[in-house]
């Protein structure tokens, strides 16, 4: 149902940081084509962005940039942080679009990323304690699959993974369970594309699930195909805290879309692709990090109370 009050909340939710974009090829310490789609985490009081970086060959690897305030003075690793192992079937053509979550039980960060190999894109897992050394645990599910993130803890004894397989050509968001982070089952569709909506063509998880007292906040991207090309925008849903396979609410409208020049123009125009977020506890704001037009990194900021007001005003599912 259309609600102008809710649409106003959606429209005003995110403010672009006025120094955007925050990372571009011009401030990279080595030659690259582009930087985009970063995972985000707070590590030792610093914001760590694990960025997808595309080389001049067109293959991607992951490189860290760190900042005290998550906005300014980024310190970028002088060389790639995680490189593809080209001898591995699933990493032949690079590593893309990571998401980070802290695993409470393992006391390690889990990085789910797309490894792009002979079978197409698939979801792989790496773990790290310190973002200095990384253990690659291999791929989790068969291709074609993308846009995956774990939850920080088990539910009913099981780990949960949100991901986006392509099934019969359809691109819905799925959730799957595992007792050990290796064997996956209980696959079910979590959110579907919606005919004729802004998210009609494809959807996929954006940043890692954000835990709130009223549920898991899911920020996802939705794609609409137009005669002029595709538009990638951002929407929201809410999952039950103890049963994250249960959708509580879903926004009807997008909350963030390409408007600024740096989002409309680039390697792939009209793309905002959120992959990482942090909550600034001091200001109660969400910093949403996203790839802008597939060649730079930008950040949009929203007040957590406004997000709550918005998502709780969305229709129950
Ligand atoms: C998706 C992914 C992203 C990319 C987006 C827009 O399918 O490949 O890495 O940012 O398309 O081109």
GROMACS .gro file of C-alpha atoms and ligand atoms in nm:
model
  329
    1UNK     CA    1   0.000   0.000   0.000
    2UNK     CA    2   0.127   0.347  -0.080
    3UNK     CA    3   0.201   0.568   0.218
    4UNK     CA    4   0.338   0.918   0.167
    5UNK     CA    5   0.453   0.930   0.528
    6UNK     CA    6   0.662   0.615   0.481
    7UNK     CA    7   0.788   0.726   0.141
    8UNK     CA    8   0.904   1.054   0.298
    9UNK     CA    9   1.093   0.855   0.564
   10UNK     CA   10   1.250   0.638   0.293
   11UNK     CA   11   1.340   0.938   0.079
   12UNK     CA   12   1.514   1.124   0.362
   13UNK     CA   13   1.676   0.824   0.534
   14UNK     CA   14   2.031   0.832   0.395
   15UNK     CA   15   2.251   1.140   0.353
   16UNK     CA   16   2.552   1.121   0.128
   17UNK     CA   17   2.880   1.210   0.299
   18UNK     CA   18   2.978   1.546   0.153
   19UNK     CA   19   3.337   1.439   0.078
   20UNK     CA   20   3.223   1.141  -0.133
   21UNK     CA   21   3.367   0.943  -0.298
   22UNK     CA   22   3.601   0.834  -0.018
   23UNK     CA   23   3.818   0.590  -0.220
   24UNK     CA   24   3.904   0.609  -0.589
   25UNK     CA   25   4.171   0.481  -0.827
   26UNK     CA   26   4.347   0.817  -0.791
   27UNK     CA   27   4.435   0.767  -0.424
   28UNK     CA   28   4.537   0.401  -0.464
   29UNK     CA   29   4.903   0.322  -0.385
   30UNK     CA   30   4.945   0.098  -0.693
   31UNK     CA   31   4.793   0.112  -1.044
   32UNK     CA   32   4.434  -0.016  -1.060
   33UNK     CA   33   4.128   0.022  -1.277
   34UNK     CA   34   3.873   0.066  -0.999
   35UNK     CA   35   3.782   0.017  -0.633
   36UNK     CA   36   3.428  -0.070  -0.521
   37UNK     CA   37   3.194  -0.287  -0.310
   38UNK     CA   38   3.378  -0.293   0.027
   39UNK     CA   39   3.305  -0.510   0.331
   40UNK     CA   40   3.325  -0.318   0.660
   41UNK     CA   41   3.411  -0.397   1.023
   42UNK     CA   42   3.530  -0.214   1.333
   43UNK     CA   43   3.863  -0.369   1.435
   44UNK     CA   44   4.068  -0.228   1.727
   45UNK     CA   45   3.877   0.102   1.720
   46UNK     CA   46   3.939   0.149   1.350
   47UNK     CA   47   3.705   0.109   1.055
   48UNK     CA   48   3.843  -0.154   0.821
   49UNK     CA   49   3.715  -0.163   0.464
   50UNK     CA   50   3.804  -0.472   0.264
   51UNK     CA   51   3.763  -0.339  -0.088
   52UNK     CA   52   3.715  -0.512  -0.418
   53UNK     CA   53   3.990  -0.378  -0.642
   54UNK     CA   54   3.992  -0.443  -1.014
   55UNK     CA   55   4.333  -0.463  -1.179
   56UNK     CA   56   4.416  -0.342  -1.527
   57UNK     CA   57   4.373  -0.703  -1.644
   58UNK     CA   58   4.009  -0.687  -1.533
   59UNK     CA   59   4.041  -0.938  -1.247
   60UNK     CA   60   3.959  -0.845  -0.887
   61UNK     CA   61   4.142  -0.891  -0.556
   62UNK     CA   62   4.072  -0.752  -0.207
   63UNK     CA   63   4.267  -0.472  -0.037
   64UNK     CA   64   4.222  -0.310   0.304
   65UNK     CA   65   4.181   0.061   0.378
   66UNK     CA   66   4.167   0.176   0.743
   67UNK     CA   67   4.038   0.497   0.901
   68UNK     CA   68   3.991   0.613   1.261
   69UNK     CA   69   3.655   0.781   1.197
   70UNK     CA   70   3.535   0.575   0.900
   71UNK     CA   71   3.520   0.884   0.681
   72UNK     CA   72   3.858   1.052   0.644
   73UNK     CA   73   4.232   0.986   0.635
   74UNK     CA   74   4.221   0.636   0.482
   75UNK     CA   75   4.539   0.430   0.507
   76UNK     CA   76   4.545   0.186   0.216
   77UNK     CA   77   4.756  -0.132   0.218
   78UNK     CA   78   5.050  -0.082  -0.017
   79UNK     CA   79   4.979  -0.414  -0.191
   80UNK     CA   80   4.680  -0.651  -0.233
   81UNK     CA   81   4.561  -0.800   0.099
   82UNK     CA   82   4.387  -1.111  -0.041
   83UNK     CA   83   4.483  -1.234  -0.385
   84UNK     CA   84   4.316  -1.505  -0.591
   85UNK     CA   85   4.502  -1.834  -0.614
   86UNK     CA   86   4.485  -1.877  -0.990
   87UNK     CA   87   4.563  -2.248  -0.961
   88UNK     CA   88   4.232  -2.302  -0.774
   89UNK     CA   89   3.938  -2.388  -1.001
   90UNK     CA   90   3.707  -2.143  -0.826
   91UNK     CA   91   3.947  -1.847  -0.804
   92UNK     CA   92   4.073  -1.844  -1.161
   93UNK     CA   93   3.934  -1.500  -1.245
   94UNK     CA   94   3.947  -1.326  -0.912
   95UNK     CA   95   3.783  -1.244  -0.578
   96UNK     CA   96   3.490  -1.003  -0.557
   97UNK     CA   97   3.236  -0.833  -0.329
   98UNK     CA   98   3.324  -0.947   0.029
   99UNK     CA   99   3.108  -0.921   0.342
  100UNK     CA  100   3.246  -0.943   0.698
  101UNK     CA  101   3.087  -1.071   1.016
  102UNK     CA  102   3.235  -1.148   1.361
  103UNK     CA  103   3.175  -1.514   1.456
  104UNK     CA  104   3.118  -1.518   1.832
  105UNK     CA  105   3.189  -1.891   1.875
  106UNK     CA  106   3.509  -1.900   1.667
  107UNK     CA  107   3.628  -1.559   1.790
  108UNK     CA  108   3.724  -1.488   1.430
  109UNK     CA  109   3.597  -1.268   1.151
  110UNK     CA  110   3.429  -1.454   0.865
  111UNK     CA  111   3.471  -1.310   0.518
  112UNK     CA  112   3.231  -1.441   0.257
  113UNK     CA  113   3.326  -1.334  -0.092
  114UNK     CA  114   3.262  -1.422  -0.452
  115UNK     CA  115   3.530  -1.638  -0.607
  116UNK     CA  116   3.503  -1.618  -0.981
  117UNK     CA  117   3.610  -1.938  -1.151
  118UNK     CA  118   3.547  -2.188  -1.425
  119UNK     CA  119   3.191  -2.267  -1.313
  120UNK     CA  120   3.095  -1.899  -1.275
  121UNK     CA  121   3.074  -1.693  -0.956
  122UNK     CA  122   3.044  -1.885  -0.629
  123UNK     CA  123   3.054  -1.809  -0.257
  124UNK     CA  124   3.376  -1.875  -0.064
  125UNK     CA  125   3.470  -1.833   0.302
  126UNK     CA  126   3.788  -1.707   0.466
  127UNK     CA  127   3.850  -1.645   0.836
  128UNK     CA  128   4.086  -1.409   1.014
  129UNK     CA  129   4.155  -1.291   1.368
  130UNK     CA  130   4.345  -0.976   1.282
  131UNK     CA  131   4.308  -0.889   0.911
  132UNK     CA  132   4.677  -0.968   0.869
  133UNK     CA  133   4.669  -1.342   0.803
  134UNK     CA  134   4.372  -1.517   0.643
  135UNK     CA  135   4.272  -1.883   0.619
  136UNK     CA  136   4.077  -1.964   0.304
  137UNK     CA  137   3.822  -2.238   0.379
  138UNK     CA  138   3.707  -2.287   0.019
  139UNK     CA  139   3.374  -2.256  -0.155
  140UNK     CA  140   3.047  -2.322   0.029
  141UNK     CA  141   2.789  -2.386  -0.241
  142UNK     CA  142   2.798  -2.452  -0.616
  143UNK     CA  143   2.790  -2.171  -0.874
  144UNK     CA  144   2.615  -1.956  -0.975
  145UNK     CA  145   2.592  -1.787  -0.637
  146UNK     CA  146   2.680  -1.442  -0.494
  147UNK     CA  147   2.597  -1.179  -0.231
  148UNK     CA  148   2.648  -1.401   0.074
  149UNK     CA  149   2.699  -1.335   0.443
  150UNK     CA  150   2.688  -1.543   0.760
  151UNK     CA  151   2.516  -1.442   1.083
  152UNK     CA  152   2.742  -1.401   1.387
  153UNK     CA  153   2.596  -1.696   1.579
  154UNK     CA  154   2.396  -2.019   1.554
  155UNK     CA  155   2.017  -2.044   1.558
  156UNK     CA  156   1.868  -2.377   1.676
  157UNK     CA  157   2.227  -2.507   1.671
  158UNK     CA  158   2.282  -2.411   1.305
  159UNK     CA  159   2.485  -2.147   1.125
  160UNK     CA  160   2.283  -1.947   0.872
  161UNK     CA  161   2.400  -1.812   0.540
  162UNK     CA  162   2.218  -1.558   0.328
  163UNK     CA  163   2.308  -1.591  -0.039
  164UNK     CA  164   2.181  -1.536  -0.390
  165UNK     CA  165   2.191  -1.837  -0.621
  166UNK     CA  166   2.050  -1.810  -0.972
  167UNK     CA  167   1.782  -2.077  -1.002
  168UNK     CA  168   1.591  -2.124  -1.331
  169UNK     CA  169   1.721  -1.779  -1.427
  170UNK     CA  170   1.556  -1.624  -1.120
  171UNK     CA  171   1.760  -1.415  -0.876
  172UNK     CA  172   1.596  -1.430  -0.532
  173UNK     CA  173   1.765  -1.413  -0.189
  174UNK     CA  174   1.797  -1.754  -0.017
  175UNK     CA  175   1.892  -1.868   0.333
  176UNK     CA  176   2.066  -2.199   0.412
  177UNK     CA  177   2.173  -2.379   0.732
  178UNK     CA  178   2.486  -2.567   0.835
  179UNK     CA  179   2.603  -2.745   1.151
  180UNK     CA  180   2.973  -2.686   1.072
  181UNK     CA  181   3.009  -2.402   0.815
  182UNK     CA  182   3.091  -2.666   0.552
  183UNK     CA  183   2.782  -2.877   0.482
  184UNK     CA  184   2.480  -2.671   0.380
  185UNK     CA  185   2.113  -2.764   0.363
  186UNK     CA  186   1.758  -2.655   0.451
  187UNK     CA  187   1.777  -2.413   0.159
  188UNK     CA  188   1.481  -2.180   0.133
  189UNK     CA  189   1.388  -1.858  -0.042
  190UNK     CA  190   1.397  -1.561   0.194
  191UNK     CA  191   1.302  -1.265  -0.030
  192UNK     CA  192   1.180  -1.270  -0.388
  193UNK     CA  193   1.205  -1.022  -0.672
  194UNK     CA  194   0.880  -0.831  -0.722
  195UNK     CA  195   0.727  -0.801  -1.064
  196UNK     CA  196   0.711  -0.440  -1.191
  197UNK     CA  197   0.879  -0.298  -0.878
  198UNK     CA  198   1.221  -0.126  -0.857
  199UNK     CA  199   1.358  -0.469  -0.749
  200UNK     CA  200   1.191  -0.674  -1.025
  201UNK     CA  201   1.494  -0.805  -1.212
  202UNK     CA  202   1.737  -0.929  -0.944
  203UNK     CA  203   1.791  -0.885  -0.572
  204UNK     CA  204   2.087  -0.970  -0.349
  205UNK     CA  205   2.205  -0.908   0.007
  206UNK     CA  206   2.383  -0.575   0.055
  207UNK     CA  207   2.586  -0.529   0.373
  208UNK     CA  208   2.608  -0.787   0.654
  209UNK     CA  209   2.285  -0.833   0.859
  210UNK     CA  210   2.266  -0.562   1.128
  211UNK     CA  211   2.142  -0.678   1.469
  212UNK     CA  212   1.890  -0.452   1.644
  213UNK     CA  213   1.659  -0.515   1.940
  214UNK     CA  214   1.364  -0.539   1.699
  215UNK     CA  215   1.519  -0.783   1.447
  216UNK     CA  216   1.793  -0.831   1.189
  217UNK     CA  217   1.803  -0.538   0.955
  218UNK     CA  218   1.863  -0.650   0.598
  219UNK     CA  219   1.985  -0.398   0.346
  220UNK     CA  220   1.969  -0.540  -0.006
  221UNK     CA  221   2.014  -0.429  -0.364
  222UNK     CA  222   1.742  -0.450  -0.623
  223UNK     CA  223   1.779  -0.418  -0.997
  224UNK     CA  224   1.534  -0.285  -1.250
  225UNK     CA  225   1.591  -0.329  -1.622
  226UNK     CA  226   1.504  -0.026  -1.832
  227UNK     CA  227   1.540   0.054  -2.202
  228UNK     CA  228   1.849   0.258  -2.109
  229UNK     CA  229   2.012  -0.015  -1.897
  230UNK     CA  230   1.992  -0.145  -1.541
  231UNK     CA  231   1.948   0.061  -1.222
  232UNK     CA  232   2.088  -0.078  -0.893
  233UNK     CA  233   1.914   0.060  -0.584
  234UNK     CA  234   1.896  -0.025  -0.214
  235UNK     CA  235   1.601  -0.145  -0.005
  236UNK     CA  236   1.534  -0.283   0.342
  237UNK     CA  237   1.374  -0.581   0.515
  238UNK     CA  238   1.358  -0.706   0.873
  239UNK     CA  239   1.412  -1.066   0.992
  240UNK     CA  240   1.312  -1.228   1.319
  241UNK     CA  241   1.593  -1.212   1.577
  242UNK     CA  242   1.581  -1.580   1.679
  243UNK     CA  243   1.449  -1.724   1.350
  244UNK     CA  244   1.619  -1.523   1.076
  245UNK     CA  245   1.453  -1.734   0.806
  246UNK     CA  246   1.130  -1.556   0.900
  247UNK     CA  247   1.077  -1.218   0.728
  248UNK     CA  248   0.892  -0.970   0.952
  249UNK     CA  249   0.878  -0.661   0.730
  250UNK     CA  250   0.983  -0.553   0.385
  251UNK     CA  251   0.998  -0.202   0.245
  252UNK     CA  252   0.790  -0.138  -0.066
  253UNK     CA  253   1.012   0.144  -0.185
  254UNK     CA  254   1.385   0.182  -0.227
  255UNK     CA  255   1.568   0.390   0.035
  256UNK     CA  256   1.878   0.481  -0.164
  257UNK     CA  257   1.946   0.502  -0.537
  258UNK     CA  258   2.193   0.653  -0.785
  259UNK     CA  259   2.155   1.032  -0.795
  260UNK     CA  260   2.497   1.192  -0.752
  261UNK     CA  261   2.722   1.219  -1.057
  262UNK     CA  262   2.971   0.972  -0.907
  263UNK     CA  263   2.690   0.713  -0.882
  264UNK     CA  264   2.544   0.779  -1.226
  265UNK     CA  265   2.875   0.790  -1.418
  266UNK     CA  266   3.154   0.535  -1.408
  267UNK     CA  267   3.247   0.191  -1.537
  268UNK     CA  268   2.887   0.079  -1.485
  269UNK     CA  269   2.659   0.381  -1.448
  270UNK     CA  270   2.352   0.403  -1.225
  271UNK     CA  271   2.482   0.162  -0.963
  272UNK     CA  272   2.485   0.194  -0.586
  273UNK     CA  273   2.599  -0.141  -0.445
  274UNK     CA  274   2.617  -0.153  -0.065
  275UNK     CA  275   2.832  -0.431   0.080
  276UNK     CA  276   2.947  -0.307   0.423
  277UNK     CA  277   2.815  -0.109   0.718
  278UNK     CA  278   2.916  -0.010   1.068
  279UNK     CA  279   2.711   0.140   1.349
  280UNK     CA  280   2.873   0.446   1.503
  281UNK     CA  281   2.768   0.393   1.867
  282UNK     CA  282   2.862   0.750   1.968
  283UNK     CA  283   2.626   0.912   1.718
  284UNK     CA  284   2.379   0.623   1.676
  285UNK     CA  285   2.430   0.638   1.300
  286UNK     CA  286   2.468   0.368   1.037
  287UNK     CA  287   2.751   0.423   0.791
  288UNK     CA  288   2.664   0.238   0.473
  289UNK     CA  289   2.962   0.180   0.243
  290UNK     CA  290   2.889   0.116  -0.121
  291UNK     CA  291   3.037   0.088  -0.465
  292UNK     CA  292   2.937   0.384  -0.681
  293UNK     CA  293   2.905   0.316  -1.056
  294UNK     CA  294   3.139   0.015  -1.011
  295UNK     CA  295   3.457   0.223  -0.985
  296UNK     CA  296   3.469   0.407  -0.651
  297UNK     CA  297   3.370   0.372  -0.286
  298UNK     CA  298   3.129   0.612  -0.115
  299UNK     CA  299   2.942   0.627   0.216
  300UNK     CA  300   2.586   0.723   0.308
  301UNK     CA  301   2.479   0.792   0.667
  302UNK     CA  302   2.144   0.723   0.836
  303UNK     CA  303   2.017   0.775   1.188
  304UNK     CA  304   1.941   0.439   1.356
  305UNK     CA  305   1.620   0.575   1.515
  306UNK     CA  306   1.492   0.689   1.174
  307UNK     CA  307   1.576   0.345   1.029
  308UNK     CA  308   1.372   0.184   1.308
  309UNK     CA  309   1.081   0.419   1.247
  310UNK     CA  310   1.093   0.344   0.874
  311UNK     CA  311   1.127  -0.034   0.884
  312UNK     CA  312   0.861  -0.076   1.154
  313UNK     CA  313   0.623   0.128   0.936
  314UNK     CA  314   0.675  -0.113   0.644
  315UNK     CA  315   0.418  -0.385   0.569
  316UNK     CA  316   0.436  -0.711   0.761
  317UNK     CA  317   0.526  -1.008   0.543
  318LIG     C1  318   2.662  -0.734  -0.968
  318LIG     C2  319   2.799  -0.765  -0.912
  318LIG     C3  320   2.862  -0.643  -0.852
  318LIG     C4  321   2.848  -0.520  -0.938
  318LIG     C5  322   2.705  -0.504  -0.984
  318LIG     C6  323   2.684  -0.385  -1.075
  318LIG     O1  324   2.614  -0.844  -1.041
  318LIG     O2  325   2.882  -0.816  -1.014
  318LIG     O3  326   2.999  -0.668  -0.830
  318LIG     O4  327   2.885  -0.406  -0.862
  318LIG     O5  328   2.664  -0.622  -1.050
  318LIG     O6  329   2.756  -0.395  -1.193
   0.00000   0.00000   0.00000
